[in-house]
PDB file of C-alpha atoms and ligand atoms in Angstrom:
ATOM      1  CA  MET A   1       8.643  -6.256 -45.791  1.00  0.00           C
ATOM      2  CA  LYS A   2       8.936  -4.037 -42.721  1.00  0.00           C
ATOM      3  CA  ILE A   3       8.467  -5.865 -39.444  1.00  0.00           C
ATOM      4  CA  LEU A   4       8.195  -4.451 -35.922  1.00  0.00           C
ATOM      5  CA  MET A   5       8.622  -6.702 -32.866  1.00  0.00           C
ATOM      6  CA  VAL A   6       6.741  -5.449 -29.787  1.00  0.00           C
ATOM      7  CA  CYS A   7       6.784  -6.397 -26.088  1.00  0.00           C
ATOM      8  CA  LEU A   8       6.231  -4.428 -22.870  1.00  0.00           C
ATOM      9  CA  GLY A   9       9.646  -2.998 -22.011  1.00  0.00           C
ATOM     10  CA  ASN A  10      11.576  -3.526 -25.284  1.00  0.00           C
ATOM     11  CA  ILE A  11      14.484  -4.838 -23.210  1.00  0.00           C
ATOM     12  CA  CYS A  12      13.891  -8.637 -22.983  1.00  0.00           C
ATOM     13  CA  ARG A  13      11.728 -10.340 -25.633  1.00  0.00           C
ATOM     14  CA  SER A  14      11.405  -7.958 -28.602  1.00  0.00           C
ATOM     15  CA  PRO A  15      15.145  -7.100 -28.780  1.00  0.00           C
ATOM     16  CA  LEU A  16      15.830 -10.847 -28.992  1.00  0.00           C
ATOM     17  CA  ALA A  17      13.144 -11.249 -31.661  1.00  0.00           C
ATOM     18  CA  GLU A  18      14.679  -8.348 -33.615  1.00  0.00           C
ATOM     19  CA  GLY A  19      18.171  -9.852 -33.373  1.00  0.00           C
ATOM     20  CA  ILE A  20      17.038 -13.351 -34.349  1.00  0.00           C
ATOM     21  CA  LEU A  21      15.006 -12.178 -37.352  1.00  0.00           C
ATOM     22  CA  LYS A  22      17.703  -9.750 -38.556  1.00  0.00           C
ATOM     23  CA  THR A  23      20.230 -12.597 -38.513  1.00  0.00           C
ATOM     24  CA  LYS A  24      17.946 -14.848 -40.583  1.00  0.00           C
ATOM     25  CA  VAL A  25      17.136 -12.000 -42.977  1.00  0.00           C
ATOM     26  CA  GLU A  26      20.850 -11.362 -43.559  1.00  0.00           C
ATOM     27  CA  LYS A  27      21.552 -15.083 -44.080  1.00  0.00           C
ATOM     28  CA  ASN A  28      18.771 -15.277 -46.655  1.00  0.00           C
ATOM     29  CA  ARG A  29      19.812 -11.992 -48.308  1.00  0.00           C
ATOM     30  CA  LEU A  30      16.325 -10.553 -47.946  1.00  0.00           C
ATOM     31  CA  ASN A  31      15.599  -6.869 -48.216  1.00  0.00           C
ATOM     32  CA  TRP A  32      13.526  -6.658 -45.024  1.00  0.00           C
ATOM     33  CA  ILE A  33      13.550  -3.942 -42.373  1.00  0.00           C
ATOM     34  CA  VAL A  34      13.300  -5.233 -38.789  1.00  0.00           C
ATOM     35  CA  ASP A  35      12.896  -3.090 -35.665  1.00  0.00           C
ATOM     36  CA  SER A  36      11.460  -3.430 -32.147  1.00  0.00           C
ATOM     37  CA  ALA A  37       9.587  -1.320 -29.601  1.00  0.00           C
ATOM     38  CA  GLY A  38       7.868  -1.550 -26.212  1.00  0.00           C
ATOM     39  CA  THR A  39       4.354  -0.489 -25.291  1.00  0.00           C
ATOM     40  CA  SER A  40       5.801   1.087 -22.134  1.00  0.00           C
ATOM     41  CA  SER A  41       8.310   3.956 -22.043  1.00  0.00           C
ATOM     42  CA  GLN A  42       9.737   2.770 -18.714  1.00  0.00           C
ATOM     43  CA  HIS A  43      13.018   1.531 -20.192  1.00  0.00           C
ATOM     44  CA  SER A  44      13.345   3.979 -23.100  1.00  0.00           C
ATOM     45  CA  GLY A  45      16.961   4.562 -24.110  1.00  0.00           C
ATOM     46  CA  GLU A  46      18.209   1.470 -22.258  1.00  0.00           C
ATOM     47  CA  GLN A  47      20.289  -1.366 -23.683  1.00  0.00           C
ATOM     48  CA  PRO A  48      18.631  -4.806 -23.768  1.00  0.00           C
ATOM     49  CA  ASP A  49      18.549  -6.716 -20.459  1.00  0.00           C
ATOM     50  CA  SER A  50      21.918  -8.386 -19.774  1.00  0.00           C
ATOM     51  CA  ARG A  51      20.224 -11.803 -19.776  1.00  0.00           C
ATOM     52  CA  SER A  52      18.850 -11.208 -23.295  1.00  0.00           C
ATOM     53  CA  ILE A  53      22.275 -10.019 -24.436  1.00  0.00           C
ATOM     54  CA  ALA A  54      23.804 -13.218 -22.973  1.00  0.00           C
ATOM     55  CA  ILE A  55      21.349 -15.654 -24.569  1.00  0.00           C
ATOM     56  CA  ALA A  56      21.692 -13.914 -27.947  1.00  0.00           C
ATOM     57  CA  GLU A  57      25.477 -14.076 -27.648  1.00  0.00           C
ATOM     58  CA  LYS A  58      25.225 -17.812 -26.885  1.00  0.00           C
ATOM     59  CA  TYR A  59      23.717 -18.234 -30.364  1.00  0.00           C
ATOM     60  CA  GLY A  60      26.145 -15.854 -32.078  1.00  0.00           C
ATOM     61  CA  ILE A  61      23.862 -12.798 -32.211  1.00  0.00           C
ATOM     62  CA  ASP A  62      24.964  -9.350 -31.025  1.00  0.00           C
ATOM     63  CA  ILE A  63      22.080  -7.174 -29.771  1.00  0.00           C
ATOM     64  CA  THR A  64      24.164  -4.724 -27.711  1.00  0.00           C
ATOM     65  CA  ASP A  65      23.616  -1.828 -30.159  1.00  0.00           C
ATOM     66  CA  GLN A  66      19.843  -1.851 -29.610  1.00  0.00           C
ATOM     67  CA  ARG A  67      18.137   0.795 -27.426  1.00  0.00           C
ATOM     68  CA  SER A  68      14.631   0.605 -26.033  1.00  0.00           C
ATOM     69  CA  ARG A  69      11.965   2.855 -27.528  1.00  0.00           C
ATOM     70  CA  GLN A  70       8.237   3.164 -27.056  1.00  0.00           C
ATOM     71  CA  PHE A  71       5.703   2.033 -29.687  1.00  0.00           C
ATOM     72  CA  LYS A  72       4.086   5.026 -31.404  1.00  0.00           C
ATOM     73  CA  THR A  73       0.907   5.329 -33.507  1.00  0.00           C
ATOM     74  CA  ARG A  74       3.012   6.266 -36.548  1.00  0.00           C
ATOM     75  CA  ASP A  75       4.565   2.767 -36.406  1.00  0.00           C
ATOM     76  CA  PHE A  76       1.300   1.534 -37.944  1.00  0.00           C
ATOM     77  CA  SER A  77       2.152   3.590 -41.047  1.00  0.00           C
ATOM     78  CA  GLU A  78       5.803   2.566 -41.160  1.00  0.00           C
ATOM     79  CA  PHE A  79       5.499  -1.222 -40.733  1.00  0.00           C
ATOM     80  CA  ASP A  80       3.677  -3.968 -42.665  1.00  0.00           C
ATOM     81  CA  LEU A  81       3.542  -6.403 -39.779  1.00  0.00           C
ATOM     82  CA  ILE A  82       3.533  -5.752 -36.009  1.00  0.00           C
ATOM     83  CA  LEU A  83       4.369  -8.912 -34.061  1.00  0.00           C
ATOM     84  CA  VAL A  84       3.467  -8.891 -30.368  1.00  0.00           C
ATOM     85  CA  MET A  85       4.557 -11.341 -27.663  1.00  0.00           C
ATOM     86  CA  ASP A  86       1.417 -11.698 -25.540  1.00  0.00           C
ATOM     87  CA  ALA A  87      -2.244 -10.786 -25.203  1.00  0.00           C
ATOM     88  CA  SER A  88      -1.464  -7.753 -23.079  1.00  0.00           C
ATOM     89  CA  ASN A  89       0.896  -6.339 -25.755  1.00  0.00           C
ATOM     90  CA  PHE A  90      -1.855  -7.079 -28.305  1.00  0.00           C
ATOM     91  CA  ARG A  91      -4.426  -5.040 -26.360  1.00  0.00           C
ATOM     92  CA  ASN A  92      -2.007  -2.164 -25.757  1.00  0.00           C
ATOM     93  CA  VAL A  93      -1.060  -1.914 -29.446  1.00  0.00           C
ATOM     94  CA  VAL A  94      -4.595  -2.343 -30.793  1.00  0.00           C
ATOM     95  CA  ASN A  95      -5.774   0.401 -28.421  1.00  0.00           C
ATOM     96  CA  LEU A  96      -3.568   2.839 -30.385  1.00  0.00           C
ATOM     97  CA  ALA A  97      -4.860   1.719 -33.798  1.00  0.00           C
ATOM     98  CA  ARG A  98      -6.598   4.348 -35.952  1.00  0.00           C
ATOM     99  CA  ASP A  99      -8.611   1.982 -38.146  1.00  0.00           C
ATOM    100  CA  GLU A 100      -9.161  -1.622 -39.245  1.00  0.00           C
ATOM    101  CA  GLU A 101      -6.109  -1.498 -41.536  1.00  0.00           C
ATOM    102  CA  ASP A 102      -3.909  -0.791 -38.508  1.00  0.00           C
ATOM    103  CA  ILE A 103      -5.506  -3.578 -36.462  1.00  0.00           C
ATOM    104  CA  LYS A 104      -4.970  -6.117 -39.278  1.00  0.00           C
ATOM    105  CA  LYS A 105      -1.200  -5.602 -39.045  1.00  0.00           C
ATOM    106  CA  VAL A 106      -1.026  -6.795 -35.414  1.00  0.00           C
ATOM    107  CA  LYS A 107      -0.386 -10.517 -34.849  1.00  0.00           C
ATOM    108  CA  LEU A 108       0.672 -12.702 -31.924  1.00  0.00           C
ATOM    109  CA  ILE A 109       4.133 -13.828 -32.971  1.00  0.00           C
ATOM    110  CA  MET A 110       3.703 -17.501 -31.960  1.00  0.00           C
ATOM    111  CA  ASN A 111       0.701 -17.855 -34.276  1.00  0.00           C
ATOM    112  CA  LEU A 112       3.244 -17.828 -37.146  1.00  0.00           C
ATOM    113  CA  ALA A 113       4.657 -21.143 -35.927  1.00  0.00           C
ATOM    114  CA  GLU A 114       1.594 -22.503 -34.109  1.00  0.00           C
ATOM    115  CA  PRO A 115      -1.391 -21.143 -36.074  1.00  0.00           C
ATOM    116  CA  ASP A 116      -4.577 -20.175 -34.205  1.00  0.00           C
ATOM    117  CA  GLN A 117      -3.210 -21.364 -30.837  1.00  0.00           C
ATOM    118  CA  ASN A 118      -2.775 -17.831 -29.463  1.00  0.00           C
ATOM    119  CA  ASN A 119       0.278 -19.001 -27.521  1.00  0.00           C
ATOM    120  CA  GLU A 120       2.159 -16.263 -25.686  1.00  0.00           C
ATOM    121  CA  VAL A 121       5.902 -15.687 -25.300  1.00  0.00           C
ATOM    122  CA  PRO A 122       6.174 -15.499 -21.484  1.00  0.00           C
ATOM    123  CA  ASP A 123       7.626 -12.374 -19.891  1.00  0.00           C
ATOM    124  CA  PRO A 124      11.058 -13.566 -18.647  1.00  0.00           C
ATOM    125  CA  TYR A 125      11.851 -10.392 -16.659  1.00  0.00           C
ATOM    126  CA  TRP A 126      11.262 -12.009 -13.273  1.00  0.00           C
ATOM    127  CA  ASN A 127      12.612 -15.436 -14.234  1.00  0.00           C
ATOM    128  CA  ASP A 128      16.337 -15.873 -14.880  1.00  0.00           C
ATOM    129  CA  ASN A 129      15.703 -19.302 -16.395  1.00  0.00           C
ATOM    130  CA  GLY A 130      13.082 -18.103 -18.850  1.00  0.00           C
ATOM    131  CA  PHE A 131      15.448 -16.694 -21.442  1.00  0.00           C
ATOM    132  CA  GLU A 132      16.431 -19.989 -23.107  1.00  0.00           C
ATOM    133  CA  GLN A 133      12.757 -20.894 -23.611  1.00  0.00           C
ATOM    134  CA  VAL A 134      12.002 -17.407 -24.944  1.00  0.00           C
ATOM    135  CA  TYR A 135      14.928 -17.681 -27.379  1.00  0.00           C
ATOM    136  CA  GLN A 136      13.749 -21.075 -28.664  1.00  0.00           C
ATOM    137  CA  MET A 137      10.156 -19.878 -29.106  1.00  0.00           C
ATOM    138  CA  LEU A 138      11.225 -16.733 -30.975  1.00  0.00           C
ATOM    139  CA  ASP A 139      13.637 -18.684 -33.173  1.00  0.00           C
ATOM    140  CA  LYS A 140      10.805 -21.039 -34.145  1.00  0.00           C
ATOM    141  CA  ALA A 141       8.440 -18.145 -34.921  1.00  0.00           C
ATOM    142  CA  CYS A 142      11.050 -16.272 -36.996  1.00  0.00           C
ATOM    143  CA  GLU A 143      11.877 -19.419 -38.963  1.00  0.00           C
ATOM    144  CA  ALA A 144       8.165 -19.844 -39.742  1.00  0.00           C
ATOM    145  CA  LEU A 145       7.952 -16.189 -40.787  1.00  0.00           C
ATOM    146  CA  LEU A 146      10.734 -16.660 -43.353  1.00  0.00           C
ATOM    147  CA  LEU A 147       8.918 -19.651 -44.856  1.00  0.00           C
ATOM    148  CA  LYS A 148       5.630 -17.771 -45.003  1.00  0.00           C
ATOM    149  CA  TYR A 149       6.770 -14.577 -46.768  1.00  0.00           C
TER     150      TYR A 149
HETATM  151  P1  4NP B 201       9.982  -7.300 -22.023  1.00  0.00           P
HETATM  152  O1  4NP B 201      10.199  -7.642 -20.483  1.00  0.00           O
HETATM  153  O2  4NP B 201       8.584  -6.769 -22.150  1.00  0.00           O
HETATM  154  O3  4NP B 201      10.170  -8.626 -22.687  1.00  0.00           O
HETATM  155  O4  4NP B 201      11.032  -6.283 -22.386  1.00  0.00           O
HETATM  156  C1  4NP B 201       9.966  -6.750 -19.436  1.00  0.00           C
HETATM  157  C2  4NP B 201      10.866  -5.778 -19.139  1.00  0.00           C
HETATM  158  C3  4NP B 201      10.642  -4.935 -18.069  1.00  0.00           C
HETATM  159  C4  4NP B 201       9.526  -5.092 -17.302  1.00  0.00           C
HETATM  160  C5  4NP B 201       8.603  -6.074 -17.585  1.00  0.00           C
HETATM  161  C6  4NP B 201       8.827  -6.897 -18.664  1.00  0.00           C
HETATM  162  N1  4NP B 201       9.317  -4.235 -16.192  1.00  0.00           N
HETATM  163  O5  4NP B 201       8.332  -4.455 -15.439  1.00  0.00           O
HETATM  164  O6  4NP B 201      10.107  -3.313 -15.942  1.00  0.00           O
END
């Protein structure tokens, strides 16, 4: 399994999702590849947001080695599953799809834990208090992913 986590900036939500899933994958000794990207290039090359680093650290996860990168069309070829945080990420990624096969790989991450609800992981960039909620949501989704595959 090769899984790509995608948000807008690849500095808040998807780096956390990558860190959470990688930790679970290691614990379960699975041979999965996990990465993350942003639909925007605005923060390319940057470390995750300090608030994401802090909330990950609170739960024993180190995401400081991650660097933001932009989602590219070739990611459709390299990954089996592309998990997006919200409807806007979904539109941005699907707009780059080459065919139906590509589109089928794109899923709203919370639908793993809360099927068919189309719940979104809120953008915490402008809300210092949003990071705990984002962590809990992503942890729930990643746990559901492990059970599913
Ligand atoms: P992310 O959060 O998509 O979870 O990484 C954001 C990061 C940066 C911005 C917006 C959202 N920004 O507007 O710069």
